[in-house]
Amino acid sequence: MKTLRFIGTEAFISNQEYAKKNISHVAHNLYPLLLKACYLHEKEDLIVILLENWPLPDFNFGQLLGKSLDCPEDISHWACQRSLTACLKGLKNYVLNCSTTYSKRLTVVDLTAIQDIEFQPCKCKKTLGRWARTEMIAQLCFDLLTDMQALDFLPSVFDVHIDVLLNLFVTEKNYELVVQALLMRCHCPLKIRCIDFRADSLALRKLFYILRLAEPTSIHKLEIVHNVRLELPHVEVLLNNLTFPQLRSLTLPAKTFNVTYYTAEDDAVLSVIGEKLSNMEYLTELSLSFSTLTGRLRKLLSPLKTPLKVLELSNCDLSNVDMAYLANSLHADHLELLDLSGHKVAELFPSTFLKLLYKASYSLNTLVLEECDIGDMNIHFMEMGLIHCVKLENYKFTGNPLTSIALRRIFRVLAKLPSLKYIEFPVPQDCYPPDVSYPLDEITLTKFDHHKYDNVKESLCRILRQAAREDISAVTPLFGTYDSAIEETSSELGVCLLTSFKDALQSFTSSLQKL
Protein backbone atom coordinates (compact mmCIF):
# COMPACT_ATOMS: atom_id res chain seq x y z
CA MET A 1 0.00 0.00 0.00
CA LYS A 2 1.36 3.43 -0.94
CA THR A 3 2.05 5.94 1.83
CA LEU A 4 0.57 9.46 1.87
CA ARG A 5 4.05 10.74 1.06
CA PHE A 6 4.16 8.76 -2.19
CA ILE A 7 0.56 9.69 -3.05
CA GLY A 8 1.53 13.32 -2.52
CA THR A 9 4.51 12.85 -4.84
CA GLU A 10 2.23 11.43 -7.53
CA ALA A 11 -0.06 14.43 -7.14
CA PHE A 12 2.92 16.78 -7.47
CA ILE A 13 4.08 15.26 -10.80
CA SER A 14 0.55 14.94 -12.21
CA ASN A 15 0.80 18.55 -13.42
CA GLN A 16 4.04 18.25 -15.36
CA GLU A 17 4.48 21.98 -16.12
CA TYR A 18 3.97 22.89 -12.48
CA ALA A 19 6.43 20.19 -11.39
CA LYS A 20 9.08 21.43 -13.84
CA LYS A 21 8.95 24.93 -12.36
CA ASN A 22 9.04 23.83 -8.73
CA ILE A 23 11.19 20.69 -8.74
CA SER A 24 14.28 22.72 -7.78
CA HIS A 25 12.62 23.53 -4.44
CA VAL A 26 12.13 19.88 -3.48
CA ALA A 27 14.30 18.53 -0.64
CA HIS A 28 17.18 16.33 -1.85
CA ASN A 29 16.06 13.31 0.16
CA LEU A 30 12.80 13.28 -1.85
CA TYR A 31 14.52 12.83 -5.21
CA PRO A 32 14.42 8.99 -5.03
CA LEU A 33 10.68 9.18 -4.32
CA LEU A 34 10.15 11.56 -7.23
CA LEU A 35 12.14 9.35 -9.58
CA LYS A 36 10.10 6.24 -8.78
CA ALA A 37 6.83 8.13 -9.23
CA CYS A 38 8.00 9.61 -12.54
CA TYR A 39 9.23 6.24 -13.77
CA LEU A 40 5.96 4.61 -12.76
CA HIS A 41 3.96 7.17 -14.74
CA GLU A 42 6.52 7.64 -17.57
CA LYS A 43 7.07 11.35 -16.97
CA GLU A 44 10.04 11.55 -19.35
CA ASP A 45 10.70 15.29 -19.12
CA LEU A 46 10.70 15.19 -15.33
CA ILE A 47 13.04 12.17 -15.31
CA VAL A 48 15.51 14.13 -17.45
CA ILE A 49 15.37 17.08 -15.04
CA LEU A 50 15.77 14.83 -11.99
CA LEU A 51 18.85 13.11 -13.41
CA GLU A 52 20.32 16.38 -14.66
CA ASN A 53 20.18 17.77 -11.12
CA TRP A 54 20.71 14.55 -9.13
CA PRO A 55 21.94 15.69 -5.68
CA LEU A 56 22.98 12.33 -4.20
CA PRO A 57 26.33 10.49 -4.52
CA ASP A 58 24.85 7.38 -6.10
CA PHE A 59 22.07 6.31 -8.45
CA ASN A 60 21.26 2.66 -7.84
CA PHE A 61 18.50 1.52 -10.19
CA GLY A 62 17.55 -1.54 -8.14
CA GLN A 63 17.27 0.35 -4.86
CA LEU A 64 15.47 3.35 -6.35
CA LEU A 65 12.81 1.33 -8.19
CA GLY A 66 12.62 -1.71 -5.93
CA LYS A 67 10.27 -2.30 -3.00
CA SER A 68 10.15 0.47 -0.42
CA LEU A 69 8.03 1.54 2.54
CA ASP A 70 6.54 4.37 0.50
CA CYS A 71 5.70 2.22 -2.55
CA PRO A 72 5.90 -1.58 -2.13
CA GLU A 73 5.61 -2.19 -5.89
CA ASP A 74 8.90 -3.40 -7.40
CA ILE A 75 9.33 -1.82 -10.84
CA SER A 76 13.04 -2.57 -11.30
CA HIS A 77 11.99 -5.09 -13.97
CA TRP A 78 10.48 -2.29 -16.04
CA ALA A 79 13.04 -1.97 -18.84
CA CYS A 80 10.83 0.80 -20.19
CA GLN A 81 12.25 2.29 -23.37
CA ARG A 82 10.89 5.80 -22.77
CA SER A 83 11.85 6.09 -19.11
CA LEU A 84 15.29 4.49 -19.49
CA THR A 85 16.11 6.71 -22.47
CA ALA A 86 15.10 9.72 -20.37
CA CYS A 87 17.39 8.53 -17.54
CA LEU A 88 20.38 8.31 -19.89
CA LYS A 89 19.60 11.67 -21.48
CA GLY A 90 19.42 13.22 -18.01
CA LEU A 91 22.74 11.60 -17.08
CA LYS A 92 24.41 13.21 -20.09
CA ASN A 93 22.90 16.59 -19.15
CA TYR A 94 24.18 16.10 -15.60
CA VAL A 95 27.77 15.96 -16.88
CA LEU A 96 27.32 18.96 -19.18
CA ASN A 97 25.60 21.14 -16.58
CA CYS A 98 28.03 24.06 -16.14
CA SER A 99 26.22 26.14 -13.53
CA THR A 100 28.71 27.67 -11.07
CA THR A 101 26.24 27.19 -8.23
CA TYR A 102 25.67 23.55 -9.09
CA SER A 103 27.42 20.99 -6.89
CA LYS A 104 28.01 17.57 -8.49
CA ARG A 105 28.20 14.69 -6.02
CA LEU A 106 27.23 11.74 -8.22
CA THR A 107 30.01 9.13 -8.48
CA VAL A 108 28.22 5.81 -9.18
CA VAL A 109 25.35 4.89 -11.48
CA ASP A 110 24.36 1.24 -11.05
CA LEU A 111 22.14 -0.10 -13.86
CA THR A 112 22.85 -3.81 -13.26
CA ALA A 113 19.51 -4.48 -11.53
CA ILE A 114 17.46 -3.86 -14.69
CA GLN A 115 15.60 -7.07 -15.54
CA ASP A 116 14.39 -8.05 -19.00
CA ILE A 117 11.03 -9.82 -19.06
CA GLU A 118 8.67 -10.94 -21.82
CA PHE A 119 5.73 -8.61 -21.21
CA GLN A 120 6.48 -5.04 -20.17
CA PRO A 121 3.98 -3.69 -17.60
CA CYS A 122 4.85 -0.08 -18.44
CA LYS A 123 2.40 2.09 -20.37
CA CYS A 124 4.40 2.33 -23.60
CA LYS A 125 4.87 -1.50 -23.69
CA LYS A 126 8.26 -0.96 -25.36
CA THR A 127 11.45 -2.36 -23.89
CA LEU A 128 15.04 -1.21 -23.97
CA GLY A 129 16.80 -4.57 -23.72
CA ARG A 130 20.30 -5.35 -22.55
CA TRP A 131 21.79 -5.21 -26.05
CA ALA A 132 20.08 -1.88 -26.80
CA ARG A 133 21.15 -0.46 -23.42
CA THR A 134 24.74 -1.43 -24.17
CA GLU A 135 24.59 0.31 -27.54
CA MET A 136 22.85 3.40 -26.18
CA ILE A 137 25.29 3.92 -23.30
CA ALA A 138 28.29 3.35 -25.58
CA GLN A 139 26.85 5.95 -27.99
CA LEU A 140 26.16 8.29 -25.07
CA CYS A 141 29.82 8.16 -24.00
CA PHE A 142 30.97 8.86 -27.54
CA ASP A 143 28.52 11.77 -28.02
CA LEU A 144 29.45 13.20 -24.64
CA LEU A 145 33.12 13.45 -25.58
CA THR A 146 32.20 15.02 -28.91
CA ASP A 147 30.02 17.65 -27.21
CA MET A 148 32.70 18.43 -24.62
CA GLN A 149 35.24 19.09 -27.35
CA ALA A 150 32.92 21.06 -29.61
CA LEU A 151 31.32 23.41 -27.10
CA ASP A 152 32.81 25.90 -24.68
CA PHE A 153 32.37 24.30 -21.27
CA LEU A 154 33.92 25.11 -17.95
CA PRO A 155 37.07 23.08 -17.20
CA SER A 156 35.29 21.58 -14.18
CA VAL A 157 33.23 19.41 -16.55
CA PHE A 158 36.39 17.43 -17.29
CA ASP A 159 36.79 16.68 -13.58
CA VAL A 160 33.53 14.73 -13.39
CA HIS A 161 34.13 11.04 -12.77
CA ILE A 162 31.11 8.72 -12.71
CA ASP A 163 31.36 4.93 -12.72
CA VAL A 164 28.50 3.43 -14.73
CA LEU A 165 28.03 -0.18 -13.60
CA LEU A 166 26.57 -2.05 -16.55
CA ASN A 167 25.81 -5.52 -17.90
CA LEU A 168 27.31 -5.49 -21.39
CA PHE A 169 25.85 -7.48 -24.29
CA VAL A 170 28.14 -7.39 -27.33
CA THR A 171 27.58 -8.83 -30.80
CA GLU A 172 29.17 -8.13 -34.16
CA LYS A 173 26.60 -5.40 -34.78
CA ASN A 174 27.48 -3.18 -31.81
CA TYR A 175 31.10 -4.32 -31.33
CA GLU A 176 32.87 -1.30 -32.87
CA LEU A 177 30.79 1.21 -30.91
CA VAL A 178 31.40 -0.55 -27.58
CA VAL A 179 35.13 -0.85 -28.29
CA GLN A 180 35.27 2.91 -28.96
CA ALA A 181 33.52 3.66 -25.67
CA LEU A 182 35.86 1.37 -23.72
CA LEU A 183 38.99 2.75 -25.40
CA MET A 184 37.97 6.34 -24.59
CA ARG A 185 36.96 5.52 -21.01
CA CYS A 186 39.99 7.29 -19.51
CA HIS A 187 38.89 10.57 -21.16
CA CYS A 188 35.12 10.33 -20.74
CA PRO A 189 33.44 11.49 -17.49
CA LEU A 190 31.20 8.40 -17.70
CA LYS A 191 33.33 5.31 -17.04
CA ILE A 192 31.71 2.07 -18.19
CA ARG A 193 32.38 -0.66 -15.62
CA CYS A 194 31.34 -4.10 -16.83
CA ILE A 195 29.79 -6.36 -14.18
CA ASP A 196 28.21 -9.02 -16.43
CA PHE A 197 29.40 -9.68 -19.97
CA ARG A 198 27.52 -11.57 -22.68
CA ALA A 199 29.04 -12.21 -26.12
CA ASP A 200 27.26 -13.63 -29.15
CA SER A 201 28.09 -13.74 -32.88
CA LEU A 202 31.68 -12.59 -32.39
CA ALA A 203 34.97 -13.74 -33.91
CA LEU A 204 37.39 -15.06 -31.29
CA ARG A 205 39.93 -12.31 -31.97
CA LYS A 206 37.29 -9.66 -31.25
CA LEU A 207 36.04 -11.53 -28.18
CA PHE A 208 39.47 -11.70 -26.57
CA TYR A 209 40.18 -8.05 -27.37
CA ILE A 210 36.96 -6.61 -25.98
CA LEU A 211 37.16 -8.79 -22.87
CA ARG A 212 40.55 -7.29 -22.11
CA LEU A 213 39.12 -3.77 -22.58
CA ALA A 214 36.15 -4.59 -20.34
CA GLU A 215 38.50 -5.20 -17.38
CA PRO A 216 37.99 -8.93 -16.65
CA THR A 217 39.07 -8.45 -13.03
CA SER A 218 35.69 -6.81 -12.30
CA ILE A 219 33.43 -9.21 -14.26
CA HIS A 220 31.04 -11.30 -12.14
CA LYS A 221 29.24 -13.18 -14.90
CA LEU A 222 30.62 -14.22 -18.29
CA GLU A 223 28.33 -15.66 -20.97
CA ILE A 224 29.87 -16.74 -24.27
CA VAL A 225 27.04 -18.18 -26.35
CA HIS A 226 25.76 -19.37 -29.71
CA ASN A 227 27.81 -18.10 -32.66
CA VAL A 228 31.17 -17.90 -30.91
CA ARG A 229 33.33 -20.80 -32.06
CA LEU A 230 35.12 -21.42 -28.80
CA GLU A 231 36.88 -24.76 -28.45
CA LEU A 232 39.23 -26.43 -25.96
CA PRO A 233 42.49 -24.69 -27.05
CA HIS A 234 40.74 -21.31 -27.11
CA VAL A 235 39.50 -21.73 -23.54
CA GLU A 236 43.05 -22.47 -22.45
CA VAL A 237 44.35 -19.36 -24.21
CA LEU A 238 41.56 -17.25 -22.70
CA LEU A 239 42.20 -18.40 -19.13
CA ASN A 240 46.00 -18.20 -19.51
CA ASN A 241 45.89 -14.58 -20.68
CA LEU A 242 42.98 -13.13 -18.72
CA THR A 243 42.16 -13.52 -15.05
CA PHE A 244 38.65 -13.37 -13.61
CA PRO A 245 39.12 -13.19 -9.82
CA GLN A 246 35.55 -11.99 -9.19
CA LEU A 247 33.79 -14.40 -11.57
CA ARG A 248 30.64 -15.99 -10.10
CA SER A 249 29.07 -17.44 -13.23
CA LEU A 250 30.50 -18.89 -16.46
CA THR A 251 28.58 -20.01 -19.56
CA LEU A 252 30.43 -21.55 -22.50
CA PRO A 253 28.95 -22.05 -25.98
CA ALA A 254 27.75 -25.36 -27.41
CA LYS A 255 30.47 -27.81 -28.44
CA THR A 256 33.20 -26.01 -26.50
CA PHE A 257 34.27 -29.45 -25.30
CA ASN A 258 34.07 -32.65 -27.33
CA VAL A 259 36.04 -35.36 -25.55
CA THR A 260 35.18 -37.94 -28.23
CA TYR A 261 38.17 -36.81 -30.28
CA TYR A 262 40.54 -35.83 -27.47
CA THR A 263 44.13 -37.04 -27.45
CA ALA A 264 46.29 -37.41 -24.33
CA GLU A 265 47.50 -33.84 -24.89
CA ASP A 266 43.89 -32.60 -25.02
CA ASP A 267 43.13 -34.37 -21.75
CA ALA A 268 46.08 -32.57 -20.18
CA VAL A 269 44.67 -29.24 -21.42
CA LEU A 270 41.28 -30.14 -19.92
CA SER A 271 43.01 -30.68 -16.57
CA VAL A 272 44.73 -27.30 -16.90
CA ILE A 273 41.35 -25.66 -17.53
CA GLY A 274 39.98 -27.34 -14.41
CA GLU A 275 42.90 -25.94 -12.41
CA LYS A 276 42.30 -22.46 -13.85
CA LEU A 277 38.64 -22.66 -12.84
CA SER A 278 39.69 -23.69 -9.33
CA ASN A 279 41.50 -20.36 -8.95
CA MET A 280 38.16 -18.56 -9.28
CA GLU A 281 37.20 -18.78 -5.62
CA TYR A 282 33.77 -17.17 -6.16
CA LEU A 283 32.71 -19.36 -9.10
CA THR A 284 29.42 -21.07 -8.19
CA GLU A 285 27.57 -21.22 -11.54
CA LEU A 286 28.73 -23.21 -14.56
CA SER A 287 26.88 -23.90 -17.82
CA LEU A 288 28.41 -26.40 -20.25
CA SER A 289 25.30 -27.34 -22.20
CA PHE A 290 25.76 -29.21 -25.50
CA SER A 291 29.40 -30.05 -24.82
CA THR A 292 30.38 -33.72 -25.02
CA LEU A 293 31.93 -34.56 -21.64
CA THR A 294 31.55 -38.35 -21.53
CA GLY A 295 33.75 -39.72 -18.74
CA ARG A 296 35.60 -36.41 -18.20
CA LEU A 297 33.30 -34.50 -15.85
CA ARG A 298 35.48 -35.32 -12.84
CA LYS A 299 38.60 -34.05 -14.60
CA LEU A 300 36.94 -30.69 -15.16
CA LEU A 301 35.03 -30.20 -11.89
CA SER A 302 37.04 -32.00 -9.19
CA PRO A 303 39.74 -29.28 -8.93
CA LEU A 304 37.10 -26.70 -7.93
CA LYS A 305 37.47 -25.68 -4.30
CA THR A 306 34.13 -23.85 -4.12
CA PRO A 307 30.95 -25.97 -4.43
CA LEU A 308 28.80 -25.17 -7.47
CA LYS A 309 25.25 -23.95 -6.86
CA VAL A 310 24.21 -23.86 -10.51
CA LEU A 311 25.23 -26.62 -12.92
CA GLU A 312 23.82 -26.90 -16.43
CA LEU A 313 24.85 -30.10 -18.22
CA SER A 314 22.06 -30.55 -20.75
CA ASN A 315 22.95 -32.76 -23.72
CA CYS A 316 26.51 -33.41 -22.50
CA ASP A 317 26.35 -37.17 -23.16
CA LEU A 318 27.24 -38.00 -19.56
CA SER A 319 28.10 -41.57 -18.58
CA ASN A 320 27.48 -43.57 -15.43
CA VAL A 321 30.99 -42.64 -14.33
CA ASP A 322 30.12 -38.92 -14.62
CA MET A 323 26.89 -39.32 -12.70
CA ALA A 324 28.60 -41.38 -9.98
CA TYR A 325 31.19 -38.62 -9.57
CA LEU A 326 28.54 -35.91 -9.44
CA ALA A 327 26.43 -37.77 -6.87
CA ASN A 328 29.46 -38.17 -4.59
CA SER A 329 31.07 -34.76 -5.19
CA LEU A 330 31.15 -31.75 -2.89
CA HIS A 331 28.81 -30.01 -5.37
CA ALA A 332 25.88 -32.38 -4.75
CA ASP A 333 25.04 -30.96 -1.31
CA HIS A 334 24.98 -27.36 -2.53
CA LEU A 335 23.21 -27.46 -5.90
CA GLU A 336 20.37 -24.96 -6.27
CA LEU A 337 19.83 -25.38 -10.03
CA LEU A 338 20.52 -28.60 -11.91
CA ASP A 339 19.88 -29.14 -15.62
CA LEU A 340 20.38 -32.68 -16.94
CA SER A 341 18.14 -32.36 -20.00
CA GLY A 342 18.81 -34.72 -22.87
CA HIS A 343 20.03 -37.58 -20.64
CA LYS A 344 18.08 -40.79 -20.09
CA VAL A 345 18.46 -40.54 -16.33
CA ALA A 346 15.93 -43.27 -15.50
CA GLU A 347 17.41 -45.78 -17.93
CA LEU A 348 21.16 -45.12 -17.81
CA PHE A 349 21.91 -44.23 -14.19
CA PRO A 350 18.81 -44.64 -11.98
CA SER A 351 20.57 -45.31 -8.66
CA THR A 352 23.22 -42.58 -8.94
CA PHE A 353 20.65 -40.04 -10.15
CA LEU A 354 18.37 -40.77 -7.18
CA LYS A 355 21.37 -40.47 -4.87
CA LEU A 356 22.21 -37.09 -6.43
CA LEU A 357 18.64 -35.84 -5.96
CA TYR A 358 18.59 -37.04 -2.35
CA LYS A 359 21.88 -35.28 -1.52
CA ALA A 360 20.74 -32.08 -3.25
CA SER A 361 17.20 -32.19 -1.88
CA TYR A 362 17.74 -29.63 0.89
CA SER A 363 19.25 -27.01 -1.43
CA LEU A 364 17.78 -27.73 -4.89
CA ASN A 365 15.58 -24.88 -6.08
CA THR A 366 15.25 -25.65 -9.82
CA LEU A 367 15.36 -29.03 -11.57
CA VAL A 368 15.31 -29.28 -15.37
CA LEU A 369 14.81 -32.70 -16.99
CA GLU A 370 13.63 -31.90 -20.51
CA GLU A 371 13.71 -34.58 -23.23
CA CYS A 372 15.07 -37.24 -20.85
CA ASP A 373 12.92 -40.03 -22.32
CA ILE A 374 11.00 -40.33 -19.06
CA GLY A 375 7.93 -42.43 -19.83
CA ASP A 376 5.06 -44.00 -17.92
CA MET A 377 7.22 -46.93 -16.84
CA ASN A 378 9.53 -44.48 -15.01
CA ILE A 379 6.84 -42.75 -12.95
CA HIS A 380 7.61 -44.58 -9.69
CA PHE A 381 11.28 -43.76 -10.21
CA MET A 382 10.51 -40.04 -10.56
CA GLU A 383 8.16 -40.11 -7.58
CA MET A 384 10.96 -41.51 -5.40
CA GLY A 385 13.35 -38.79 -6.58
CA LEU A 386 11.00 -35.81 -6.29
CA ILE A 387 9.40 -36.55 -2.94
CA HIS A 388 12.57 -35.57 -1.06
CA CYS A 389 13.05 -32.22 -2.86
CA VAL A 390 11.43 -30.07 -0.16
CA LYS A 391 13.11 -26.84 -1.36
CA LEU A 392 12.16 -27.29 -5.02
CA GLU A 393 10.44 -24.19 -6.48
CA ASN A 394 10.71 -24.86 -10.23
CA TYR A 395 10.40 -28.18 -12.04
CA LYS A 396 10.68 -28.39 -15.85
CA PHE A 397 10.21 -31.68 -17.66
CA THR A 398 8.82 -30.86 -21.10
CA GLY A 399 9.59 -33.12 -24.06
CA ASN A 400 9.10 -36.40 -22.16
CA PRO A 401 6.72 -39.12 -23.51
CA LEU A 402 4.28 -39.17 -20.59
CA THR A 403 0.58 -39.92 -20.85
CA SER A 404 -2.13 -37.98 -19.04
CA ILE A 405 -2.40 -40.77 -16.43
CA ALA A 406 1.31 -40.49 -15.64
CA LEU A 407 1.12 -36.71 -15.45
CA ARG A 408 -1.68 -36.89 -12.92
CA ARG A 409 0.48 -39.19 -10.75
CA ILE A 410 3.42 -36.78 -10.93
CA PHE A 411 1.21 -33.79 -10.08
CA ARG A 412 -0.06 -35.55 -6.94
CA VAL A 413 3.56 -35.79 -5.78
CA LEU A 414 4.41 -32.24 -6.86
CA ALA A 415 1.42 -30.87 -4.95
CA LYS A 416 3.06 -32.16 -1.74
CA LEU A 417 6.28 -30.20 -2.26
CA PRO A 418 5.89 -27.21 0.11
CA SER A 419 8.07 -24.71 -1.82
CA LEU A 420 7.00 -25.50 -5.39
CA LYS A 421 5.76 -22.49 -7.38
CA TYR A 422 6.25 -23.30 -11.08
CA ILE A 423 5.90 -26.38 -13.30
CA GLU A 424 6.63 -26.82 -17.01
CA PHE A 425 5.05 -30.08 -18.16
CA PRO A 426 4.81 -31.75 -21.60
CA VAL A 427 1.79 -32.16 -23.82
CA PRO A 428 0.59 -35.68 -22.90
CA GLN A 429 1.63 -38.40 -25.33
CA ASP A 430 -1.99 -39.50 -25.78
CA CYS A 431 -2.81 -36.03 -27.20
CA TYR A 432 -0.63 -36.84 -30.22
CA PRO A 433 -1.30 -39.34 -33.01
CA PRO A 434 -0.21 -42.88 -32.00
CA ASP A 435 2.64 -43.02 -34.55
CA VAL A 436 4.70 -40.05 -33.26
CA SER A 437 8.25 -40.66 -32.08
CA TYR A 438 10.29 -38.78 -29.48
CA PRO A 439 12.03 -36.37 -29.37
CA LEU A 440 9.43 -34.39 -31.29
CA ASP A 441 10.44 -32.07 -34.11
CA GLU A 442 9.02 -28.53 -34.29
CA ILE A 443 6.38 -29.42 -36.88
CA THR A 444 5.04 -32.42 -34.94
CA LEU A 445 5.21 -30.52 -31.65
CA THR A 446 2.20 -28.36 -32.47
CA LYS A 447 0.06 -31.11 -34.07
CA PHE A 448 -1.79 -32.36 -31.03
CA ASP A 449 -5.43 -32.52 -29.96
CA HIS A 450 -5.83 -29.12 -28.27
CA HIS A 451 -9.25 -29.94 -26.85
CA LYS A 452 -7.96 -33.08 -25.18
CA TYR A 453 -4.92 -31.19 -23.87
CA ASP A 454 -7.17 -28.53 -22.31
CA ASN A 455 -9.14 -31.24 -20.54
CA VAL A 456 -5.95 -32.84 -19.22
CA LYS A 457 -4.60 -29.51 -18.03
CA GLU A 458 -7.86 -28.81 -16.22
CA SER A 459 -7.61 -32.17 -14.45
CA LEU A 460 -4.01 -31.36 -13.42
CA CYS A 461 -5.04 -27.96 -12.10
CA ARG A 462 -7.88 -29.65 -10.22
CA ILE A 463 -5.33 -31.84 -8.44
CA LEU A 464 -3.49 -28.70 -7.35
CA ARG A 465 -6.72 -27.02 -6.21
CA GLN A 466 -7.77 -30.06 -4.20
CA ALA A 467 -4.41 -29.96 -2.45
CA ALA A 468 -4.89 -26.22 -1.78
CA ARG A 469 -1.94 -25.41 -4.05
CA GLU A 470 -3.41 -22.72 -6.29
CA ASP A 471 -0.11 -20.89 -5.75
CA ILE A 472 1.57 -23.28 -8.23
CA SER A 473 1.65 -22.18 -11.86
CA ALA A 474 1.61 -25.04 -14.41
CA VAL A 475 2.33 -24.29 -18.08
CA THR A 476 3.44 -25.95 -21.32
CA PRO A 477 5.81 -23.68 -23.26
CA LEU A 478 5.96 -25.46 -26.62
CA PHE A 479 9.05 -23.63 -27.85
CA GLY A 480 10.91 -23.17 -24.60
CA THR A 481 11.03 -20.42 -22.01
CA TYR A 482 11.28 -16.80 -23.11
CA ASP A 483 14.87 -15.61 -23.57
CA SER A 484 15.14 -11.82 -23.77
CA ALA A 485 18.67 -11.92 -25.22
CA ILE A 486 17.71 -14.19 -28.12
CA GLU A 487 14.49 -12.25 -28.69
CA GLU A 488 16.39 -8.97 -28.94
CA THR A 489 19.09 -10.19 -31.34
CA SER A 490 17.11 -12.84 -33.25
CA SER A 491 17.57 -11.15 -36.63
CA GLU A 492 21.34 -10.94 -36.23
CA LEU A 493 21.44 -14.50 -34.92
CA GLY A 494 19.43 -15.68 -37.91
CA VAL A 495 21.85 -14.01 -40.34
CA CYS A 496 24.79 -15.72 -38.60
CA LEU A 497 23.09 -19.11 -38.82
CA LEU A 498 22.38 -18.64 -42.53
CA THR A 499 25.97 -17.58 -43.13
CA SER A 500 27.25 -20.65 -41.28
CA PHE A 501 24.93 -22.86 -43.29
CA LYS A 502 26.11 -21.25 -46.54
CA ASP A 503 29.77 -21.78 -45.56
CA ALA A 504 29.07 -25.43 -44.74
CA LEU A 505 27.40 -25.95 -48.12
CA GLN A 506 30.32 -24.31 -49.94
CA SER A 507 32.78 -26.50 -48.04
CA PHE A 508 30.75 -29.60 -48.88
CA THR A 509 30.55 -28.60 -52.56
CA SER A 510 34.31 -28.02 -52.70
CA SER A 511 34.91 -31.47 -51.21
CA LEU A 512 32.66 -33.08 -53.82
CA GLN A 513 34.44 -31.25 -56.65
CA LYS A 514 37.81 -32.54 -55.44
CA LEU A 515 36.45 -36.08 -55.69
mmCIF file of N, CA and C in Angstrom, residues 2-20 22 26 33-34 36-38 40-41 43 46:
data_model
loop_
_atom_site.group_PDB
_atom_site.id
_atom_site.type_symbol
_atom_site.label_atom_id
_atom_site.label_comp_id
_atom_site.label_asym_id
_atom_site.label_seq_id
_atom_site.Cartn_x
_atom_site.Cartn_y
_atom_site.Cartn_z
ATOM 1 N N LYS A 2 0.575 2.206 -0.848
ATOM 2 C CA LYS A 2 1.361 3.433 -0.942
ATOM 3 C C LYS A 2 1.119 4.320 0.281
ATOM 4 N N THR A 3 2.191 4.996 0.716
ATOM 5 C CA THR A 3 2.050 5.938 1.831
ATOM 6 C C THR A 3 1.508 7.270 1.312
ATOM 7 N N LEU A 4 1.060 8.122 2.243
ATOM 8 C CA LEU A 4 0.574 9.455 1.869
ATOM 9 C C LEU A 4 1.683 10.272 1.212
ATOM 10 N N ARG A 5 2.926 10.023 1.635
ATOM 11 C CA ARG A 5 4.053 10.742 1.063
ATOM 12 C C ARG A 5 4.204 10.433 -0.433
ATOM 13 N N PHE A 6 4.027 9.141 -0.781
ATOM 14 C CA PHE A 6 4.159 8.764 -2.189
ATOM 15 C C PHE A 6 2.948 9.258 -2.989
ATOM 16 N N ILE A 7 1.765 9.191 -2.380
ATOM 17 C CA ILE A 7 0.561 9.692 -3.048
ATOM 18 C C ILE A 7 0.699 11.187 -3.312
ATOM 19 N N GLY A 8 1.287 11.889 -2.340
ATOM 20 C CA GLY A 8 1.525 13.319 -2.521
ATOM 21 C C GLY A 8 2.526 13.588 -3.641
ATOM 22 N N THR A 9 3.524 12.728 -3.759
ATOM 23 C CA THR A 9 4.510 12.848 -4.841
ATOM 24 C C THR A 9 3.848 12.653 -6.198
ATOM 25 N N GLU A 10 2.947 11.672 -6.280
ATOM 26 C CA GLU A 10 2.229 11.431 -7.533
ATOM 27 C C GLU A 10 1.347 12.623 -7.895
ATOM 28 N N ALA A 11 0.766 13.243 -6.892
ATOM 29 C CA ALA A 11 -0.065 14.433 -7.142
ATOM 30 C C ALA A 11 0.800 15.591 -7.636
ATOM 31 N N PHE A 12 2.005 15.707 -7.081
ATOM 32 C CA PHE A 12 2.922 16.783 -7.472
ATOM 33 C C PHE A 12 3.323 16.663 -8.942
ATOM 34 N N ILE A 13 3.612 15.433 -9.418
ATOM 35 C CA ILE A 13 4.079 15.261 -10.804
ATOM 36 C C ILE A 13 2.928 15.157 -11.799
ATOM 37 N N SER A 14 1.689 15.093 -11.298
ATOM 38 C CA SER A 14 0.547 14.944 -12.209
ATOM 39 C C SER A 14 0.402 16.158 -13.122
ATOM 40 N N ASN A 15 0.762 17.327 -12.603
ATOM 41 C CA ASN A 15 0.805 18.551 -13.419
ATOM 42 C C ASN A 15 2.270 18.772 -13.800
ATOM 43 N N GLN A 16 2.642 18.296 -14.982
ATOM 44 C CA GLN A 16 4.044 18.255 -15.364
ATOM 45 C C GLN A 16 4.663 19.649 -15.456
ATOM 46 N N GLU A 17 3.937 20.623 -15.986
ATOM 47 C CA GLU A 17 4.478 21.976 -16.118
ATOM 48 C C GLU A 17 4.724 22.603 -14.743
ATOM 49 N N TYR A 18 3.809 22.378 -13.842
ATOM 50 C CA TYR A 18 3.967 22.894 -12.476
ATOM 51 C C TYR A 18 5.175 22.241 -11.800
ATOM 52 N N ALA A 19 5.310 20.920 -11.999
ATOM 53 C CA ALA A 19 6.426 20.186 -11.394
ATOM 54 C C ALA A 19 7.770 20.673 -11.937
ATOM 55 N N LYS A 20 7.828 20.951 -13.231
ATOM 56 C CA LYS A 20 9.076 21.430 -13.836
ATOM 57 C C LYS A 20 9.544 22.729 -13.185
ATOM 58 N N ASN A 22 8.842 23.863 -10.182
ATOM 59 C CA ASN A 22 9.042 23.825 -8.733
ATOM 60 C C ASN A 22 9.927 22.686 -8.248
ATOM 61 N N VAL A 26 12.396 21.127 -4.203
ATOM 62 C CA VAL A 26 12.132 19.876 -3.480
ATOM 63 C C VAL A 26 13.374 19.460 -2.700
ATOM 64 N N LEU A 33 12.137 9.349 -4.284
ATOM 65 C CA LEU A 33 10.684 9.181 -4.322
ATOM 66 C C LEU A 33 10.106 9.752 -5.620
ATOM 67 N N LEU A 34 10.599 10.926 -5.989
ATOM 68 C CA LEU A 34 10.150 11.564 -7.229
ATOM 69 C C LEU A 34 10.503 10.709 -8.446
ATOM 70 N N LYS A 36 10.935 7.441 -8.670
ATOM 71 C CA LYS A 36 10.103 6.245 -8.784
ATOM 72 C C LYS A 36 8.700 6.603 -9.283
ATOM 73 N N ALA A 37 8.163 7.695 -8.778
ATOM 74 C CA ALA A 37 6.833 8.130 -9.227
ATOM 75 C C ALA A 37 6.858 8.501 -10.707
ATOM 76 N N CYS A 38 7.889 9.215 -11.129
ATOM 77 C CA CYS A 38 8.002 9.615 -12.543
ATOM 78 C C CYS A 38 8.202 8.409 -13.445
ATOM 79 N N LEU A 40 7.210 5.358 -12.788
ATOM 80 C CA LEU A 40 5.957 4.608 -12.763
ATOM 81 C C LEU A 40 4.942 5.186 -13.743
ATOM 82 N N HIS A 41 4.940 6.504 -13.880
ATOM 83 C CA HIS A 41 3.960 7.172 -14.741
ATOM 84 C C HIS A 41 4.567 7.687 -16.046
ATOM 85 N N LYS A 43 6.913 9.900 -16.831
ATOM 86 C CA LYS A 43 7.069 11.351 -16.973
ATOM 87 C C LYS A 43 8.493 11.623 -17.463
ATOM 88 N N LEU A 46 10.338 15.043 -16.735
ATOM 89 C CA LEU A 46 10.698 15.191 -15.332
ATOM 90 C C LEU A 46 11.871 14.287 -14.964
#
